[in-house]
Tab-separated table of C-alpha atoms in Angstrom:
chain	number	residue	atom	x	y	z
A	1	UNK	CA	105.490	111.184	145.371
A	2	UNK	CA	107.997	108.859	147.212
A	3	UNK	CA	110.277	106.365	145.242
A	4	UNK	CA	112.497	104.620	147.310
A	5	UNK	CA	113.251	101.360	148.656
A	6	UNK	CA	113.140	100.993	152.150
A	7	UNK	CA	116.195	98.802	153.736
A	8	UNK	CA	115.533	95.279	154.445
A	9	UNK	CA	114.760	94.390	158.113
A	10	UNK	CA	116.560	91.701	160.062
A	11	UNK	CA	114.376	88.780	161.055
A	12	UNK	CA	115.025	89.756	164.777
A	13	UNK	CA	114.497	93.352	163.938
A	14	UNK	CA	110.603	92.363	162.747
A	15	UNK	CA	110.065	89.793	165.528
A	16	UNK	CA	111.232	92.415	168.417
A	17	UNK	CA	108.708	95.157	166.378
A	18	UNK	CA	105.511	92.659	165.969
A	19	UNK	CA	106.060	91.328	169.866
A	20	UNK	CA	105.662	95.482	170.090
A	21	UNK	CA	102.261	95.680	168.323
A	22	UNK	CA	98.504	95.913	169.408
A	23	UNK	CA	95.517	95.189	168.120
A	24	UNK	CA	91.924	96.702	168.782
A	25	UNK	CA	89.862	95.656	171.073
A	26	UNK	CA	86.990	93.417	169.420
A	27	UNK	CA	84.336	95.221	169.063
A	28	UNK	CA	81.409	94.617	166.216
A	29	UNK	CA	80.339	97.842	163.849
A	30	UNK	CA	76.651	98.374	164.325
A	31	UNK	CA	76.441	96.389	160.647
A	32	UNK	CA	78.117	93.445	161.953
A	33	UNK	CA	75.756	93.257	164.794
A	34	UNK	CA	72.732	93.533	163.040
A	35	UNK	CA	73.959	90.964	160.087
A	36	UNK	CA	76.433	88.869	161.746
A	37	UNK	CA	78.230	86.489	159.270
A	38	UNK	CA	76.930	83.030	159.485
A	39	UNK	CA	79.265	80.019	160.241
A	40	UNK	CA	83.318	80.160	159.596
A	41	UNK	CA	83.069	77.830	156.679
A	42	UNK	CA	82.264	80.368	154.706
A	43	UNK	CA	85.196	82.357	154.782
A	44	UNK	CA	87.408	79.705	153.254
A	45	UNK	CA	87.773	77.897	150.173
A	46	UNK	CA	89.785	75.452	148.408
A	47	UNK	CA	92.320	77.608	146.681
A	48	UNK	CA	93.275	76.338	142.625
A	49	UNK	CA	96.698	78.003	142.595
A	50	UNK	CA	95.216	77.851	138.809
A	51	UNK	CA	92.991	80.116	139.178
A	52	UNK	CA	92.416	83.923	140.325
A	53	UNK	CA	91.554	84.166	143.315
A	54	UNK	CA	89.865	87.101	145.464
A	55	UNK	CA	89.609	87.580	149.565
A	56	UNK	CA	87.882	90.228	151.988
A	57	UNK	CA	90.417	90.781	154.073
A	58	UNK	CA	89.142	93.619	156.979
A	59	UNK	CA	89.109	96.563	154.853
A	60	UNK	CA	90.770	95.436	151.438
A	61	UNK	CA	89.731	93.809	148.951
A	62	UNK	CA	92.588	91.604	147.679
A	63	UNK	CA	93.079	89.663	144.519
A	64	UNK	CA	95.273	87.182	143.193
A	65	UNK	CA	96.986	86.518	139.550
A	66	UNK	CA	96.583	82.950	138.346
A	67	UNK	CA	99.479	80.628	139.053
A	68	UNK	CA	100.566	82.186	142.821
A	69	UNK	CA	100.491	79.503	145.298
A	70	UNK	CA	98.562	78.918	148.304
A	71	UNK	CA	101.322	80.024	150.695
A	72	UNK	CA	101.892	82.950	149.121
A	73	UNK	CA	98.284	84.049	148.872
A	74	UNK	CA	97.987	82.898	152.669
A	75	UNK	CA	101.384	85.375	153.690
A	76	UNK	CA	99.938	87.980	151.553
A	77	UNK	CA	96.472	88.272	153.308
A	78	UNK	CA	98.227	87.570	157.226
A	79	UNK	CA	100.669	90.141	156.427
A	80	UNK	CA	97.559	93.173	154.955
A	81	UNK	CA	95.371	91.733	158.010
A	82	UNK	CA	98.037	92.315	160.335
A	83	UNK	CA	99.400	95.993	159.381
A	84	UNK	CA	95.545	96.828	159.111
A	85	UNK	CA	95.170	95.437	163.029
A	86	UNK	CA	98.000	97.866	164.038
A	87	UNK	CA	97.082	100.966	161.668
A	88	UNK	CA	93.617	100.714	163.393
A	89	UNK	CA	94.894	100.471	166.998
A	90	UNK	CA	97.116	103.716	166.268
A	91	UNK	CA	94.379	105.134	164.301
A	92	UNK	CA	90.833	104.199	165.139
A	93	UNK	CA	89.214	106.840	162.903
A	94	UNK	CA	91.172	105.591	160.026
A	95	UNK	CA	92.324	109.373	159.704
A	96	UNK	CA	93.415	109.345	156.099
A	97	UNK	CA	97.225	109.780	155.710
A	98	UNK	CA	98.238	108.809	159.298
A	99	UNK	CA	96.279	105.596	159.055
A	100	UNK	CA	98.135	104.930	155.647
A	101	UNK	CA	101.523	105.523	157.046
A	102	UNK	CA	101.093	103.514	159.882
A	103	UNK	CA	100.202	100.289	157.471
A	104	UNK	CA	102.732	100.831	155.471
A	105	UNK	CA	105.233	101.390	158.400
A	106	UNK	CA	103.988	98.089	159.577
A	107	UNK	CA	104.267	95.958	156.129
A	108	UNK	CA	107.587	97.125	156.128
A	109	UNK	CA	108.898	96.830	159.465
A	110	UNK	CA	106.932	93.531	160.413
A	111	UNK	CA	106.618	91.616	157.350
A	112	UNK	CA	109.519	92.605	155.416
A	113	UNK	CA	107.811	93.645	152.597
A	114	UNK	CA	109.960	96.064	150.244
A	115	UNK	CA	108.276	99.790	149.442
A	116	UNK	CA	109.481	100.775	146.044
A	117	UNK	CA	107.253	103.189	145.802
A	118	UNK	CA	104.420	104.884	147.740
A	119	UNK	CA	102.691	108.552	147.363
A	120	UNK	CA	99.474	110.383	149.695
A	121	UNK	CA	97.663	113.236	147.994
A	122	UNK	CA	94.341	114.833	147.385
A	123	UNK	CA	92.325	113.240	144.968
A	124	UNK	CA	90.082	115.257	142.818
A	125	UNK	CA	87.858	114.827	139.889
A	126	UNK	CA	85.589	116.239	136.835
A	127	UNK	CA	82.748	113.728	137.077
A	128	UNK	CA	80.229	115.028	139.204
A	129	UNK	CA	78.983	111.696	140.160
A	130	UNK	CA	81.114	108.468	140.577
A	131	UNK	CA	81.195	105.214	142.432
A	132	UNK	CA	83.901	104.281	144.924
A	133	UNK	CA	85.074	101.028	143.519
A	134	UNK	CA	85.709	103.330	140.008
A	135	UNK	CA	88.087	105.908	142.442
A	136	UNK	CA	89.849	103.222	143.733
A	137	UNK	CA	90.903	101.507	140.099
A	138	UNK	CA	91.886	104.516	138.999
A	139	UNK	CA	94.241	104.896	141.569
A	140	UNK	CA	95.422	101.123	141.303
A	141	UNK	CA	95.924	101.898	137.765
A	142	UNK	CA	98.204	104.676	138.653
A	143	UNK	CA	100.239	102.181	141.311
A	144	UNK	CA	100.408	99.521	138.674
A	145	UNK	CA	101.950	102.040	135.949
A	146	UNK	CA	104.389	103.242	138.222
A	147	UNK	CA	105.270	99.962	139.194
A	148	UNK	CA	106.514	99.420	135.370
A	149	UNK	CA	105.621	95.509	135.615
A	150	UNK	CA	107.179	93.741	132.396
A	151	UNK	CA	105.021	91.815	129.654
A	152	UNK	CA	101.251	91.186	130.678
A	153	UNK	CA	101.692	92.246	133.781
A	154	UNK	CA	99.975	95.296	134.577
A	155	UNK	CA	96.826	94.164	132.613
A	156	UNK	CA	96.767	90.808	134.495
A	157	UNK	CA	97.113	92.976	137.572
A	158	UNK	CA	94.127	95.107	136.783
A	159	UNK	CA	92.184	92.481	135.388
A	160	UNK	CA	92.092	90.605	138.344
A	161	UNK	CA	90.942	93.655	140.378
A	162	UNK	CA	87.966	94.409	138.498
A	163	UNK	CA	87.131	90.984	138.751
A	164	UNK	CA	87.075	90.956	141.942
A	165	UNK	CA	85.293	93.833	142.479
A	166	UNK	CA	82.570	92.736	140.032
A	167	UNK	CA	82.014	89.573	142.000
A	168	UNK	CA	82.239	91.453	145.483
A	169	UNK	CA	79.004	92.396	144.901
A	170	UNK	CA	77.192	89.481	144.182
A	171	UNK	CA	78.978	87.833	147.459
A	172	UNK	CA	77.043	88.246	150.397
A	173	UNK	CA	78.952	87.556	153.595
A	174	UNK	CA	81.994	89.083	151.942
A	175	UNK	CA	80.633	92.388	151.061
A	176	UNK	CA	78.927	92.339	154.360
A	177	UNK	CA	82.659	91.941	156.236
A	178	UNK	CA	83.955	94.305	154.131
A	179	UNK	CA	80.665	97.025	154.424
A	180	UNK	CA	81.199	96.655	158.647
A	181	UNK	CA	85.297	97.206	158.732
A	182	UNK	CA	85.835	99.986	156.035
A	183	UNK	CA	83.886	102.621	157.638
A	184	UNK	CA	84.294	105.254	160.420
A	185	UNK	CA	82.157	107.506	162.224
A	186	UNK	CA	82.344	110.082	159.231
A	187	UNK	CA	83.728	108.660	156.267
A	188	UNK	CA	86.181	105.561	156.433
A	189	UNK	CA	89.229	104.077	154.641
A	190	UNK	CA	89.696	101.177	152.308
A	191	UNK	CA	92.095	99.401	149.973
A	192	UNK	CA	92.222	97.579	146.527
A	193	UNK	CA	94.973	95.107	146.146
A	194	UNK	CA	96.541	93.187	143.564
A	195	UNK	CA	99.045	90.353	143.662
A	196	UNK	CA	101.288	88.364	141.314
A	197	UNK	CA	104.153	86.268	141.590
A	198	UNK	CA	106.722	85.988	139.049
A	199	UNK	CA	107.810	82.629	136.804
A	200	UNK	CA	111.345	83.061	139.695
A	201	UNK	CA	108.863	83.090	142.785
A	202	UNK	CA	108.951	86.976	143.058
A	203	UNK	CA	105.873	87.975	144.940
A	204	UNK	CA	104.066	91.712	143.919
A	205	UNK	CA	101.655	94.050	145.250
A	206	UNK	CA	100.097	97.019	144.624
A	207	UNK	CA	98.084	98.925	146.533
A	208	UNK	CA	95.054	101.639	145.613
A	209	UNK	CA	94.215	103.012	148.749
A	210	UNK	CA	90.887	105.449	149.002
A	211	UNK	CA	90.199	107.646	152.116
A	212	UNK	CA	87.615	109.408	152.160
A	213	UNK	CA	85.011	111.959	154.653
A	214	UNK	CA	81.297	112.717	154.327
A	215	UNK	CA	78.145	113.706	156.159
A	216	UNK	CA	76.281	110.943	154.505
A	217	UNK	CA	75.236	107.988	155.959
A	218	UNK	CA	76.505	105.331	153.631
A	219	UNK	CA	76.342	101.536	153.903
A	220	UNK	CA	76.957	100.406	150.485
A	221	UNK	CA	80.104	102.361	150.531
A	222	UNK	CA	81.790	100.835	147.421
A	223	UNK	CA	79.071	100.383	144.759
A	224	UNK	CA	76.848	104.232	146.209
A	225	UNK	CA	76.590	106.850	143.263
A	226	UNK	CA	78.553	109.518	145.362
A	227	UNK	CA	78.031	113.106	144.378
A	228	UNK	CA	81.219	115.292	144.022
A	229	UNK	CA	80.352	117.965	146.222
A	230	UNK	CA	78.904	115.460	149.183
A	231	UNK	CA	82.574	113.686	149.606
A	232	UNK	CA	85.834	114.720	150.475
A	233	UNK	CA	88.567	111.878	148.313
A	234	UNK	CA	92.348	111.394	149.285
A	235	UNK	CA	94.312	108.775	147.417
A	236	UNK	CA	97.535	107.014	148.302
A	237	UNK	CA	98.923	104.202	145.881
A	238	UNK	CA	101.546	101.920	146.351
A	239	UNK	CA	103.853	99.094	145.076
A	240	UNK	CA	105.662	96.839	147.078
A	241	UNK	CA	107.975	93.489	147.348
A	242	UNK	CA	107.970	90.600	149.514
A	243	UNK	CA	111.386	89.932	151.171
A	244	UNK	CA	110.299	86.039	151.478
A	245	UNK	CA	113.355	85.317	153.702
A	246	UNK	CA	112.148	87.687	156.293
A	247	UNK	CA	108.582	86.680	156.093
A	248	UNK	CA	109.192	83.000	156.751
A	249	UNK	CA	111.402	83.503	159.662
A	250	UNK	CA	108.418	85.843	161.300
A	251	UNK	CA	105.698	83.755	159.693
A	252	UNK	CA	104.639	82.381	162.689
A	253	UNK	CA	105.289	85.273	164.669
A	254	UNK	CA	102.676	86.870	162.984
A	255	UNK	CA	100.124	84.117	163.086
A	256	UNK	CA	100.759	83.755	166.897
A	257	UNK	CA	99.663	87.285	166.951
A	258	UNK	CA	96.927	87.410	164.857
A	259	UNK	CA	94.896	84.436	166.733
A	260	UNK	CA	91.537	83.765	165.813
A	261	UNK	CA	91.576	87.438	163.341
A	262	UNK	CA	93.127	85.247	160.775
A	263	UNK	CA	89.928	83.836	160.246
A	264	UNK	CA	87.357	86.624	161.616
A	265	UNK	CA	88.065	89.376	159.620
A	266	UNK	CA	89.328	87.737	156.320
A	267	UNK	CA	86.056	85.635	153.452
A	268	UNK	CA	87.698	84.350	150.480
A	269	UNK	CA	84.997	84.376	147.282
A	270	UNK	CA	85.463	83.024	143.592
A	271	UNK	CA	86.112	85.601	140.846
């Protein structure tokens, strides 16, 4: 386990390190070529900063506390997008704890969000059968503890997140995205995400990540009734703060670099 908080970069210490990054080359998983996704216009909505709120983006699945506002939502999905981009240049296998370090090197270092706390380890269990979206809600459950949110928080947090996953599956285009970018040749890597902001404009995350390796051939990674001896699990979980004076100085920055991905690889859904 790692509690710490990471010093704050300088807005010209984050521009000089995202001008530094790279992206993949665009290339389609065999899933995306078989079952492209249909038309942008279904990858956005009209956000009700009322409202939870719930977004694909590459291989998270994010979600949103009522009340957080549209640019907040929109700098917390750029800024996941783009550390994902540059943790799968570095790590195109999605090799467990490398890939994880990587994306957290880069939400620090290019986005300015604030670690306070982030731990990699083994995860095991009794149950001899389990689903994936179960593993990684346990884990967020551990991240959100740790974080030691005040009031309603944590459950609000949580909430959210099963929500989200509960509606994943009964959202086509999303689930497809998600299915094509959260896989690798022999396993694959994915994260669960929740967001808040505070009543002061304090923005939140944390982070259930879920790596995992396998001989089987599984599409329907998330919602599959794995077996415990077929899968090998780690687990990484983390909570983190959004400097928001570092992130609009490199907001742009960021979009710049991210180009048409911004829209590509994230689909919004309802919860």
């Amino acid at each position: 386990m790692n509690d710490y908080v990471e010093p704050t970069m300088s807005v010209e210490a984050c521009r000089a390190y995202i001008m530094g990054c790279e992206f993949p080359a665009v290339a389609l998983s065999s899933d995306e070529v078989d079952h492209p996704v249909q038309g942008k216009m279904l990858r956005s909505l009209t956000v009700d900063e009322k409202k939870e709120g719930a977004a694909v983006v590459a291989n998270s699945i994010v979600s949103f506390v009522a009340g957080m506002s549209k640019q907040n939502k929109d700098d917390i999905k750029n800024s996941v997008l783009f550390a994902t981009l540059v943790a799968n240049r570095a790590h195109p296998e999605m090799e467990g704890q490398r890939w994880y370090e990587k994306f957290m090197e880069v939400m620090s270092r290019a986005s300015g969000w604030l670690p306070k706390r982030k731990d990699y380890a083994r995860y095991t269990t009794v149950e001899q059968q389990f689903t994936m979206d179960q593993v990684g809600l346990k884990i967020l459950s551990s991240a959100v503890a740790a974080a030691a949110l005040p009031g309603q928080t944590s459950v609000l947090l949580l909430g959210v997140a099963k929500q989200a996953l509960d509606a994943l599956q009964a959202s086509k285009e999303p689930l497809r995205l998600f299915e094509g970018k959260s896989r690798s040749h022999a396993g694959g890597t994915f994260s669960i995400v929740s967001c808040t902001e505070s009543s002061d404009g304090e923005v939140v995350m944390a982070v259930g990540t879920v790596s995992f390796s396998s001989t089987l051939d599984v599409t329907n990674v998330l919602f599959w009734n794995w077996n415990n001896t077929s899968v090998s699990i780690s687990r990484a979980e983390s909570h983190l703060v959004l400097n928001q004076g570092v992130y609009a100085n490199v907001r742009d920055d960021i979009l710049a670099k991210l180009g048409s991905n911004a829209k590509d690889a994230v689909a919004e859904y309802s919860i």
